[in-house]
Short mmCIF file of C-alpha atoms (C1' of nucleotides) in Angstrom, two decimals:
data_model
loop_
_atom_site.label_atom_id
_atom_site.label_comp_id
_atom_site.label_asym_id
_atom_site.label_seq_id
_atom_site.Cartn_x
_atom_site.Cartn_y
_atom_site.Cartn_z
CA UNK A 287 120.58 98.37 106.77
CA UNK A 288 118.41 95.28 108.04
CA UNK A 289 119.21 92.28 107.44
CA UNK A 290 117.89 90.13 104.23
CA UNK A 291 115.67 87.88 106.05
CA UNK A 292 114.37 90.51 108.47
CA UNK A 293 113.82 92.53 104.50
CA UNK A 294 112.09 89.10 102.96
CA UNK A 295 109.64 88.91 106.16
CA UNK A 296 108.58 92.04 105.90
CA UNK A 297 108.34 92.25 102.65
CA UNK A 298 106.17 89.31 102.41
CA UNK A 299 104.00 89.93 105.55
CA UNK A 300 103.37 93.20 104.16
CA UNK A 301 101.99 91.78 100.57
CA UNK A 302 100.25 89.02 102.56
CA UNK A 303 97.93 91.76 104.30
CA UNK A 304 97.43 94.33 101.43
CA UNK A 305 96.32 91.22 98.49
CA UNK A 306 94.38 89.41 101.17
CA UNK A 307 92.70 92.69 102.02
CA UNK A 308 92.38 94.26 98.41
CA UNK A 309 93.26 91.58 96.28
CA UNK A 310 96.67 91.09 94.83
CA UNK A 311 95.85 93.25 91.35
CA UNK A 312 94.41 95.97 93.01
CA UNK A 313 97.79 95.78 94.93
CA UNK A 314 100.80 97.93 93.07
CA UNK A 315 104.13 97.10 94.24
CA UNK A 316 104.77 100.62 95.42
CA UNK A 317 101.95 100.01 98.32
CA UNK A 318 103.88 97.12 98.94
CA UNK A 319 107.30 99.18 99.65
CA UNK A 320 105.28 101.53 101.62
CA UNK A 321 103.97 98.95 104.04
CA UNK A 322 106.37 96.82 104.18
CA UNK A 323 109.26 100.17 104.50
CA UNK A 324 111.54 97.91 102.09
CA UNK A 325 112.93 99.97 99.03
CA UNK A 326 111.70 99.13 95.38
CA UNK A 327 115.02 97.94 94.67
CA UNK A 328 115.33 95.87 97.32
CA UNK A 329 112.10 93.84 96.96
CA UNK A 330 112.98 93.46 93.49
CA UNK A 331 116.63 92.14 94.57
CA UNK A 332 114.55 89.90 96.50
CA UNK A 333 111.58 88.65 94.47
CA UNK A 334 112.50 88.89 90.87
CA UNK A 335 108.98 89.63 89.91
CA UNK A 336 105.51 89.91 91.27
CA UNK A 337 104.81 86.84 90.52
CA UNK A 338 107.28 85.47 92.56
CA UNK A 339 106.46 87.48 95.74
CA UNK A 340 103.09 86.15 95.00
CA UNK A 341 104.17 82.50 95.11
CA UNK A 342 106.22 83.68 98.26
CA UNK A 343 103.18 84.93 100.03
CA UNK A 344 101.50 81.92 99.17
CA UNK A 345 104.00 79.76 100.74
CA UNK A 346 104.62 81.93 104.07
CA UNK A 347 100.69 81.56 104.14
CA UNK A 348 100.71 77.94 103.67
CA UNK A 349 102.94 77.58 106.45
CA UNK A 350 101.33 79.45 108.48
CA UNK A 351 97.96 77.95 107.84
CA UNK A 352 99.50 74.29 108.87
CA UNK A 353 101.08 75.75 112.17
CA UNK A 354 97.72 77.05 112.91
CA UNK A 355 95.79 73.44 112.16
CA UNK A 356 98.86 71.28 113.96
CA UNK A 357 98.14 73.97 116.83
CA UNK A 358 94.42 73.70 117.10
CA UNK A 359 94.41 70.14 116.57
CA UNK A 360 97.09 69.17 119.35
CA UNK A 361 95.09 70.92 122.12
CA UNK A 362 92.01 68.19 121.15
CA UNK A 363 91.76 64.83 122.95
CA UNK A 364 90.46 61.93 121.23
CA UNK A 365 91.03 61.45 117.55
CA UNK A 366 87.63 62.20 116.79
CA UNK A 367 87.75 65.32 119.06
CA UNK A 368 91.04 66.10 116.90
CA UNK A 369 89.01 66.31 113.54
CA UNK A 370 85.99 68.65 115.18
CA UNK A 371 88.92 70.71 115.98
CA UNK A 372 89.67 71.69 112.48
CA UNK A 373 86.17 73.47 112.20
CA UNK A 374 86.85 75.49 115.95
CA UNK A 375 89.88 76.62 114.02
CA UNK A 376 87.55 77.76 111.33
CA UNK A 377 85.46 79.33 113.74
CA UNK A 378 88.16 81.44 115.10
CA UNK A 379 89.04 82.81 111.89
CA UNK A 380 85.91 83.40 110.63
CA UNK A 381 85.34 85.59 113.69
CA UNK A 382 88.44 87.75 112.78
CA UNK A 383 87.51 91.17 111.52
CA UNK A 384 89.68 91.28 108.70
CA UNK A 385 88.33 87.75 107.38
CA UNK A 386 87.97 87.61 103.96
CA UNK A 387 88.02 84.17 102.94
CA UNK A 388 90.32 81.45 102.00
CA UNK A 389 93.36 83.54 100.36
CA UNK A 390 93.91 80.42 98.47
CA UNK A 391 90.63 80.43 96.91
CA UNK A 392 90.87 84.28 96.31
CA UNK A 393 94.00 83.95 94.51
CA UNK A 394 93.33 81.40 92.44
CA UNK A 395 90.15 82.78 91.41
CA UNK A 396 92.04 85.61 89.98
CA UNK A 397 95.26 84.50 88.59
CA UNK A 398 95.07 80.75 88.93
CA UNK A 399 94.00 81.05 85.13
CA UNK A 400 96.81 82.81 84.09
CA UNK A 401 100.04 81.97 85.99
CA UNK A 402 100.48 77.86 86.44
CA UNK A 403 103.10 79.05 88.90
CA UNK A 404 100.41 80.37 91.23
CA UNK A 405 98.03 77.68 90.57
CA UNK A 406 100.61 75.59 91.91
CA UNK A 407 101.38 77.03 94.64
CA UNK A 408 97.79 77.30 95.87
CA UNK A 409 97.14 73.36 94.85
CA UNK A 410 99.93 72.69 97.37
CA UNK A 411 98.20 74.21 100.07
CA UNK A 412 95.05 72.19 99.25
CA UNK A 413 96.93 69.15 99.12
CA UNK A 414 98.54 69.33 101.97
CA UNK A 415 95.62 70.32 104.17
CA UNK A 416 94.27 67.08 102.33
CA UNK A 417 97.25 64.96 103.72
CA UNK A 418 96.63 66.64 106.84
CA UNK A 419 92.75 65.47 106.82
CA UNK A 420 93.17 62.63 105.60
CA UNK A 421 96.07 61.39 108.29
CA UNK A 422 93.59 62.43 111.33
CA UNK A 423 90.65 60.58 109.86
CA UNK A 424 93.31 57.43 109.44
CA UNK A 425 93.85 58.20 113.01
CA UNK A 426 90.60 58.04 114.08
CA UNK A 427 90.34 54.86 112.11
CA UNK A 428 87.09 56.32 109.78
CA UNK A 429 87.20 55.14 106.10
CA UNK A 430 89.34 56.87 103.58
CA UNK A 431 86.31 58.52 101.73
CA UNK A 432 85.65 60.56 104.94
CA UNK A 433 88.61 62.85 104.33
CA UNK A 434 87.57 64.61 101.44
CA UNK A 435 83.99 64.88 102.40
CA UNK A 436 85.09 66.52 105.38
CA UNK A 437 87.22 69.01 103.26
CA UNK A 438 84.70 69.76 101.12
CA UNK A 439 83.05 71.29 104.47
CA UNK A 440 85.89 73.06 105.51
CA UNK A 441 86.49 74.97 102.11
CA UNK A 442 82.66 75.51 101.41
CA UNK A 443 82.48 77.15 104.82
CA UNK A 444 85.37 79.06 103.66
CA UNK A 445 83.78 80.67 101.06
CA UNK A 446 79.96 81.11 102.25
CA UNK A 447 81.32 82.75 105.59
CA UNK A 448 83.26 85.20 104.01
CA UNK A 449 80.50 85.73 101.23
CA UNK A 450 77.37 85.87 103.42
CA UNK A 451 79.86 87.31 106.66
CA UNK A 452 78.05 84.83 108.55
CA UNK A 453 80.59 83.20 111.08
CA UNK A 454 78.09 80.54 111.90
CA UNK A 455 79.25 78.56 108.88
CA UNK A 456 81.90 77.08 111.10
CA UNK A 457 79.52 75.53 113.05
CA UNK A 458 76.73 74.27 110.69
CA UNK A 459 80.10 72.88 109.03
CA UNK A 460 80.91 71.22 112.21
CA UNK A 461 77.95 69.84 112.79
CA UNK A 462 77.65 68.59 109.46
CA UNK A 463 81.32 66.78 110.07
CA UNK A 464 79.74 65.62 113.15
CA UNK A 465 77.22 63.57 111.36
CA UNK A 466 79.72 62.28 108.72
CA UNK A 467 82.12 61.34 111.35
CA UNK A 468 79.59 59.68 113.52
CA UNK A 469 78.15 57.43 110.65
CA UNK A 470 81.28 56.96 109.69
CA UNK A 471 83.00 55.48 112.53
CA UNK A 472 79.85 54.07 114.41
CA UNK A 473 78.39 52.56 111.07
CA UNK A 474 75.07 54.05 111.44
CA UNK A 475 72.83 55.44 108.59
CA UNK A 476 74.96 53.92 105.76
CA UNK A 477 73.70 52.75 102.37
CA UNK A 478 72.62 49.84 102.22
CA UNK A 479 75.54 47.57 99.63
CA UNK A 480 73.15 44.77 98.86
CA UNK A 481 70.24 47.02 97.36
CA UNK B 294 71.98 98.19 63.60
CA UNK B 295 71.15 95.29 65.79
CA UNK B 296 68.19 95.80 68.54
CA UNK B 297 69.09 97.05 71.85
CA UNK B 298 68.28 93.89 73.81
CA UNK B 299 70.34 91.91 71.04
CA UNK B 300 73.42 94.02 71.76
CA UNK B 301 73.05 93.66 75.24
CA UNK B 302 72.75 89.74 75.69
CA UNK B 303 75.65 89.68 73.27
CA UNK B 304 77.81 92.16 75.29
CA UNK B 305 77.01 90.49 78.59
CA UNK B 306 77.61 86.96 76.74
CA UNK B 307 81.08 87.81 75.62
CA UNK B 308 82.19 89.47 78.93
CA UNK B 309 81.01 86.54 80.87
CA UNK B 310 82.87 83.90 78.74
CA UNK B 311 86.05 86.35 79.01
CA UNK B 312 85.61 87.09 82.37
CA UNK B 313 84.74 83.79 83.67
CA UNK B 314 87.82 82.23 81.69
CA UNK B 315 90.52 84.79 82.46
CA UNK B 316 89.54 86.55 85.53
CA UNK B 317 87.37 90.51 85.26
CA UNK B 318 90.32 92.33 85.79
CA UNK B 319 92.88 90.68 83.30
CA UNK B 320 89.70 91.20 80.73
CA UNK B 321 89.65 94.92 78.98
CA UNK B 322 86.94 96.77 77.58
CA UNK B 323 87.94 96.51 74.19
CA UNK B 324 88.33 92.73 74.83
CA UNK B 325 84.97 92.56 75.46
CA UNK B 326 84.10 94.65 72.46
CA UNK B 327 86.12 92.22 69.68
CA UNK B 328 84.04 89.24 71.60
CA UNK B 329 80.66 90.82 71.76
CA UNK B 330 81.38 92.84 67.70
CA UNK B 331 79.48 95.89 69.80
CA UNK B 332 81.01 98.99 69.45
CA UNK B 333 82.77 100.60 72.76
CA UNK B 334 80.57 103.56 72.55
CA UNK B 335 77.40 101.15 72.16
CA UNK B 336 79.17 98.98 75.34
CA UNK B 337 79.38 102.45 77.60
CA UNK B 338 75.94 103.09 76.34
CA UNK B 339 74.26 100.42 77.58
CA UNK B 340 76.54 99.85 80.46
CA UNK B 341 77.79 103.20 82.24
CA UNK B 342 81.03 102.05 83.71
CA UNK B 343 82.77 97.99 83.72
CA UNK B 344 81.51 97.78 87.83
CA UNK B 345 77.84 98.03 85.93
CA UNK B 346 78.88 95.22 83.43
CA UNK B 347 79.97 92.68 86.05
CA UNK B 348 76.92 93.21 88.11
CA UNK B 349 74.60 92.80 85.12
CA UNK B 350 76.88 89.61 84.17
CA UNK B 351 76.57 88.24 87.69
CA UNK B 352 72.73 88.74 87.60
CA UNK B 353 72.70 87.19 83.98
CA UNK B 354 75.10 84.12 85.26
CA UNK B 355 72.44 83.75 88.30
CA UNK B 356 69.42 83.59 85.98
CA UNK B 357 71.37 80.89 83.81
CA UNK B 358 72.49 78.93 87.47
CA UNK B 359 68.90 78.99 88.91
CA UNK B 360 67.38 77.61 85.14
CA UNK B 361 70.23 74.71 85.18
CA UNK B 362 69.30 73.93 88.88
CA UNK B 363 65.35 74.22 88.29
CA UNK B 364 66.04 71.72 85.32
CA UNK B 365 68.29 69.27 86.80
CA UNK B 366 65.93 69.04 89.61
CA UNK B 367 62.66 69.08 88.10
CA UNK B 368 64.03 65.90 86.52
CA UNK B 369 63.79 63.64 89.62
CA UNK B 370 61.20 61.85 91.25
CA UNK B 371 61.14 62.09 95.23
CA UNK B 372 61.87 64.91 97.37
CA UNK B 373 65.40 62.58 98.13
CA UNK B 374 66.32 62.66 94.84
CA UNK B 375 65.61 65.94 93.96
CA UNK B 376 67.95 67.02 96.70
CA UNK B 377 70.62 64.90 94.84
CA UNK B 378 70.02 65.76 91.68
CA UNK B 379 71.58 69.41 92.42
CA UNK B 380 74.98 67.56 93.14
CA UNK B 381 74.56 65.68 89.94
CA UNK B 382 74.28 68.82 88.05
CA UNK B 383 77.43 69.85 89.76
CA UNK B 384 79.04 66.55 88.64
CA UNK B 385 78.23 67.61 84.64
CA UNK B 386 79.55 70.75 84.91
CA UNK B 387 82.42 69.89 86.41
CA UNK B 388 83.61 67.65 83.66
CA UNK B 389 82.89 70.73 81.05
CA UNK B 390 86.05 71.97 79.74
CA UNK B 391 86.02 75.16 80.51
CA UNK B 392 85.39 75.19 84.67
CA UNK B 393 86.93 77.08 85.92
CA UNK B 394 85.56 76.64 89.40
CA UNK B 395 82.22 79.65 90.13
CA UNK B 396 82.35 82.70 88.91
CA UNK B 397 80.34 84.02 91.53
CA UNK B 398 82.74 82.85 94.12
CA UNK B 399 86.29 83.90 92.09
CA UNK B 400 84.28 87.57 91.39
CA UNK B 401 84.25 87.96 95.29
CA UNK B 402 87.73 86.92 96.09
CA UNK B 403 88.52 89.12 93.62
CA UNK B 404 86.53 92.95 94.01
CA UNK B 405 84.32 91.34 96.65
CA UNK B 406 86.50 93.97 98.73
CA UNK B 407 86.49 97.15 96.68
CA UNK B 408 83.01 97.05 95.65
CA UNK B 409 79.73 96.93 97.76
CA UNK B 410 78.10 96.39 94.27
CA UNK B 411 79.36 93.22 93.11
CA UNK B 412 79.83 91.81 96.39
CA UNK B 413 76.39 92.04 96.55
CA UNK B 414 75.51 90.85 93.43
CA UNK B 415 77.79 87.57 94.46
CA UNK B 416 75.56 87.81 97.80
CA UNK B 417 72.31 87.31 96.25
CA UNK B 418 72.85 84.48 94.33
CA UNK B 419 74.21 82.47 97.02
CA UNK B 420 71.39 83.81 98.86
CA UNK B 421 69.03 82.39 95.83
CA UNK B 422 70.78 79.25 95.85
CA UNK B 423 70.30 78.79 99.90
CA UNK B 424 66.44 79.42 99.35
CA UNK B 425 66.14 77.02 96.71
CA UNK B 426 67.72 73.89 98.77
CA UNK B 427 65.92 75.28 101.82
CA UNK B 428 62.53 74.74 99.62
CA UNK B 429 64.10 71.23 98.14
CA UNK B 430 64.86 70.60 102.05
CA UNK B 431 61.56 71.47 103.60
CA UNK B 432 59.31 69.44 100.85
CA UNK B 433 61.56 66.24 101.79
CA UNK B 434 60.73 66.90 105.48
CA UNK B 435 64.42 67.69 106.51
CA UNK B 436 65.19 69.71 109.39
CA UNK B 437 66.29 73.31 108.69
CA UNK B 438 69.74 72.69 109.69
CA UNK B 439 70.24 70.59 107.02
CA UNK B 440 69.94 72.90 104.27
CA UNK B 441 73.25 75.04 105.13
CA UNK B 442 75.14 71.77 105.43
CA UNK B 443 73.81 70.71 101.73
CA UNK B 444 75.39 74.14 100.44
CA UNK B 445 78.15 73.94 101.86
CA UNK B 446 78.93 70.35 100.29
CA UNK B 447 78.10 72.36 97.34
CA UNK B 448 80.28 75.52 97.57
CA UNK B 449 83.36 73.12 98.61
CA UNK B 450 83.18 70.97 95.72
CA UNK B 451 82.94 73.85 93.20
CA UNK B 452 86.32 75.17 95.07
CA UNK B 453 87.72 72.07 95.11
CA UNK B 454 86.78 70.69 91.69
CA UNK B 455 88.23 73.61 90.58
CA UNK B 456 92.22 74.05 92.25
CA UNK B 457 91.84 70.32 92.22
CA UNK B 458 90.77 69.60 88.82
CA UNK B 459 89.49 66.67 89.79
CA UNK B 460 85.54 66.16 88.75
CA UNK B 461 85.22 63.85 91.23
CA UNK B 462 84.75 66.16 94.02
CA UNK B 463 80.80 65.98 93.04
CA UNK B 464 80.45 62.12 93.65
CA UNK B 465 82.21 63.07 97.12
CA UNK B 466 79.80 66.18 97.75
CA UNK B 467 77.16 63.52 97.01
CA UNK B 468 78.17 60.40 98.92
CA UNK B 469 78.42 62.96 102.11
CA UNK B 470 74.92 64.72 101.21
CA UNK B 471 73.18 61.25 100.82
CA UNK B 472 74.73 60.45 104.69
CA UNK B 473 73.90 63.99 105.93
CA UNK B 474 70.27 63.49 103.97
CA UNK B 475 70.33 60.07 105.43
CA UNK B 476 70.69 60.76 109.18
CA UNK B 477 68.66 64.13 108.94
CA UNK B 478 65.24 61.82 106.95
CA UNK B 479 65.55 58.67 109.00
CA UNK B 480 66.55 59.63 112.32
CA UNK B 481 69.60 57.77 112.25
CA UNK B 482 73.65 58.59 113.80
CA UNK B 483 72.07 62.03 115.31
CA UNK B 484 73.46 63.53 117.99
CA UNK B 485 71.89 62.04 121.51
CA UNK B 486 69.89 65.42 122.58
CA UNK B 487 69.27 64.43 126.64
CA UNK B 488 72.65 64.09 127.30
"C1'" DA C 134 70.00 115.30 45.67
"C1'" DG C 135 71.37 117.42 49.85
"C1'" DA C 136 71.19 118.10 54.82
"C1'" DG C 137 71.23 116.10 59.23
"C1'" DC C 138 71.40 112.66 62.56
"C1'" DG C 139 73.22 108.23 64.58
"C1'" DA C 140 76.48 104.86 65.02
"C1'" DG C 141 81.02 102.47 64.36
"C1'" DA C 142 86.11 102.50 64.32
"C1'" DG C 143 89.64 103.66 66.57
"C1'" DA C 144 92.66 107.49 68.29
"C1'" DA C 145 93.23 110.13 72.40
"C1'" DC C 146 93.58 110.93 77.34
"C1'" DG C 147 94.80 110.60 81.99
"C1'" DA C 148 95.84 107.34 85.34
"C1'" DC C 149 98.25 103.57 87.05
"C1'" DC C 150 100.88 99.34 86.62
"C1'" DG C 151 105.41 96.49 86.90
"C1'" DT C 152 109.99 97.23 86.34
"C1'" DT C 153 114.33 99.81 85.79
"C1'" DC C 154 117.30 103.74 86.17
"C1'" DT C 155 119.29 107.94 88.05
"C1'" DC C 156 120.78 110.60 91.50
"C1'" DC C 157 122.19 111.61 96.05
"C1'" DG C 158 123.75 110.77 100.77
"C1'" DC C 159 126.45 108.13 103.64
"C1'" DA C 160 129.54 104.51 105.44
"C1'" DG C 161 134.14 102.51 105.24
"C1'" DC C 162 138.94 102.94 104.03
"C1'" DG C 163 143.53 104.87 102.37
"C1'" DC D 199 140.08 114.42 104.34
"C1'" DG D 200 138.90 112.56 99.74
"C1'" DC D 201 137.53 108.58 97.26
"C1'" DT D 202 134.56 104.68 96.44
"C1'" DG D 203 130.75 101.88 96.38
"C1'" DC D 204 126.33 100.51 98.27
"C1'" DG D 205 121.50 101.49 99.27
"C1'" DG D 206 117.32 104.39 99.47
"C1'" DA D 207 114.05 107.66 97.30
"C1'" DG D 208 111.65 108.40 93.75
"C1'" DA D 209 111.60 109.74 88.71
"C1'" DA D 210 111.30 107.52 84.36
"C1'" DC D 211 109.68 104.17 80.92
"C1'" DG D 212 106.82 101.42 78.25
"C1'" DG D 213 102.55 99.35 78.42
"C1'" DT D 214 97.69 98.84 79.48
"C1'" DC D 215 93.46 100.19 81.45
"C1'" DG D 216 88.76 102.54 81.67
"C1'" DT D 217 86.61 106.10 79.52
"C1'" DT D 218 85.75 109.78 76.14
"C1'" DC D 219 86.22 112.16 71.78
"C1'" DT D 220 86.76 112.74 66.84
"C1'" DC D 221 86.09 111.59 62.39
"C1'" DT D 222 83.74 109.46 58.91
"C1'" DC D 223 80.27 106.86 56.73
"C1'" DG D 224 75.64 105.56 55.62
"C1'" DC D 225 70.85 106.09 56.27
"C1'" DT D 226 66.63 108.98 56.40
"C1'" DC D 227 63.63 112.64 55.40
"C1'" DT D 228 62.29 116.46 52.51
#
DNA sequence: AGAGCGAGAGAACGACCGTTCTCCGCAGCG
DNA sequence: CGCTGCGGAGAACGGTCGTTCTCTCGCTCT
């Protein structure tokens, strides 16, 4: 028998691709066991519910997500050059053929109503890519409202990429961050506070 | 007996309302059916399967969208503000009680992938919605590339608004579309092009 | 008034879901 | 070699779904 971790990966991989393909609903646990090759009873002895493989996929997804940023952003130079490198990321993924969108997004859309557990899990995510903006824009010494206007890019490119299926996105996104980064830091183009 | 038309703007109410509050496929047929007070036979009548239901409620919720956006812009004076106004009209939704971020966008994430029809129901009103800010853009004298950046402000803030629940995510969307409108109108913070 | 048609209420149907249970084979141990 | 206990395969269970069917009631037309 393999080992419990070795089962929990799988397991959990497994999920990930089938609900991020087909949406976790349309997703019955028995498709689960046969991709993943892990008995019914042994997912269950694993995840006590759906629900909580769910939350579990979320997490490994989460994870996986940060590595990914951390990774794209190291190989950039400057701290500016760091940011820009958040949308390349995008770009990358948006080029993938099984893109489908954020699986945050997608999840919440459908259960986030229903299950605070979920809704949780996927506000983590959000918050921590947040953090993660926000610490880079800190870094590149731009003014704390830059982080969340640069998010807003990131996750609206999200969506209308895997919507319209037009990988551009990433870069009309990056440009746009461009712009806010560049009035931003070089304090060009800003309203004017006295009128 | 109630007129056709009747019946079907109050079956396509009540199934939008469910749907949009508890996701399409946690919402059954006969849920829709004690909402709406039309019988299932009447419902499978006017509406040959649930697939034709969503689409006709996406195409209803696109109608209502484009009216709300038509409205909140026709109430501004220059081609600036009128570019604003849409991310003011975000701003008031978001602090309605019942967002629960866009339908259009949780529909996809969640049958975007099993159903050519609804995913391209979901298309055409972001489709729609590109148009209209390409129009708004155009009659400010913004370059083209600005549009896309506008929407995707816009699609990020619904997301965000939404897992967030914070309604400020508009005033962001807005503070970065006045700098993106900003440098795009007066020439300011763009990129250097000869070098 | 009586026949006939249309529509509503809700039961029925087949499929599938999440979850649990049963049965069987197989490893380890005396 | 026989017993025991664990794990896998998949049947079973209760529930719900989308969709259809039946039954009954009330209206209309002669």
């Amino acid at each position: 028998m393999i080992d419990e971790q070795t089962a929990r990966e799988r397991v959990v991989t497994a999920a990930d691709r089938l609900f991020y393909a087909r949406g976790v609903q349309a997703v019955g646990m028995d498709a689960v066991r046969g991709e993943s090759g892990v008995s019914l009873k042994r997912i269950y002895a694993l995840f006590p519910s759906k629900e909580e493989l769910i939350v579990a996929v979320l997490r490994h997804r989460t994870d996986r997500w940060n590595a990914g940023i951390t990774d794209a952003v190291g190989g950039a130079g400057t701290p500016r050059e760091r940011l820009l490198a958040v949308f390349d990321f995008l770009a990358d993924w948006f080029r993938e053929d099984d893109f489908r969108g954020c699986a945050f997004i997608n999840v919440f859309g459908e259960l986030g109503g229903g299950s605070d557990r979920i809704a949780g899990a996927v506000r983590e995510q959000k918050e921590s890519f947040g953090r993660e903006v926000a610490g880079l824009v800190r870094a590149a010494g731009g003014p704390d409202h830059l982080a969340p206007q640069l998010v807003l890019l990131a996750e609206g490119a999200q969506t209308t990429a895997a919507i319209s299926r037009d990988p551009d996105m990433a870069g009309h996104a990056r440009a746009a961050a461009d712009t806010l980064i560049r009035c931003a830091l070089d304090d060009v183009g800003e309203p004017a506070t006295t009128a």
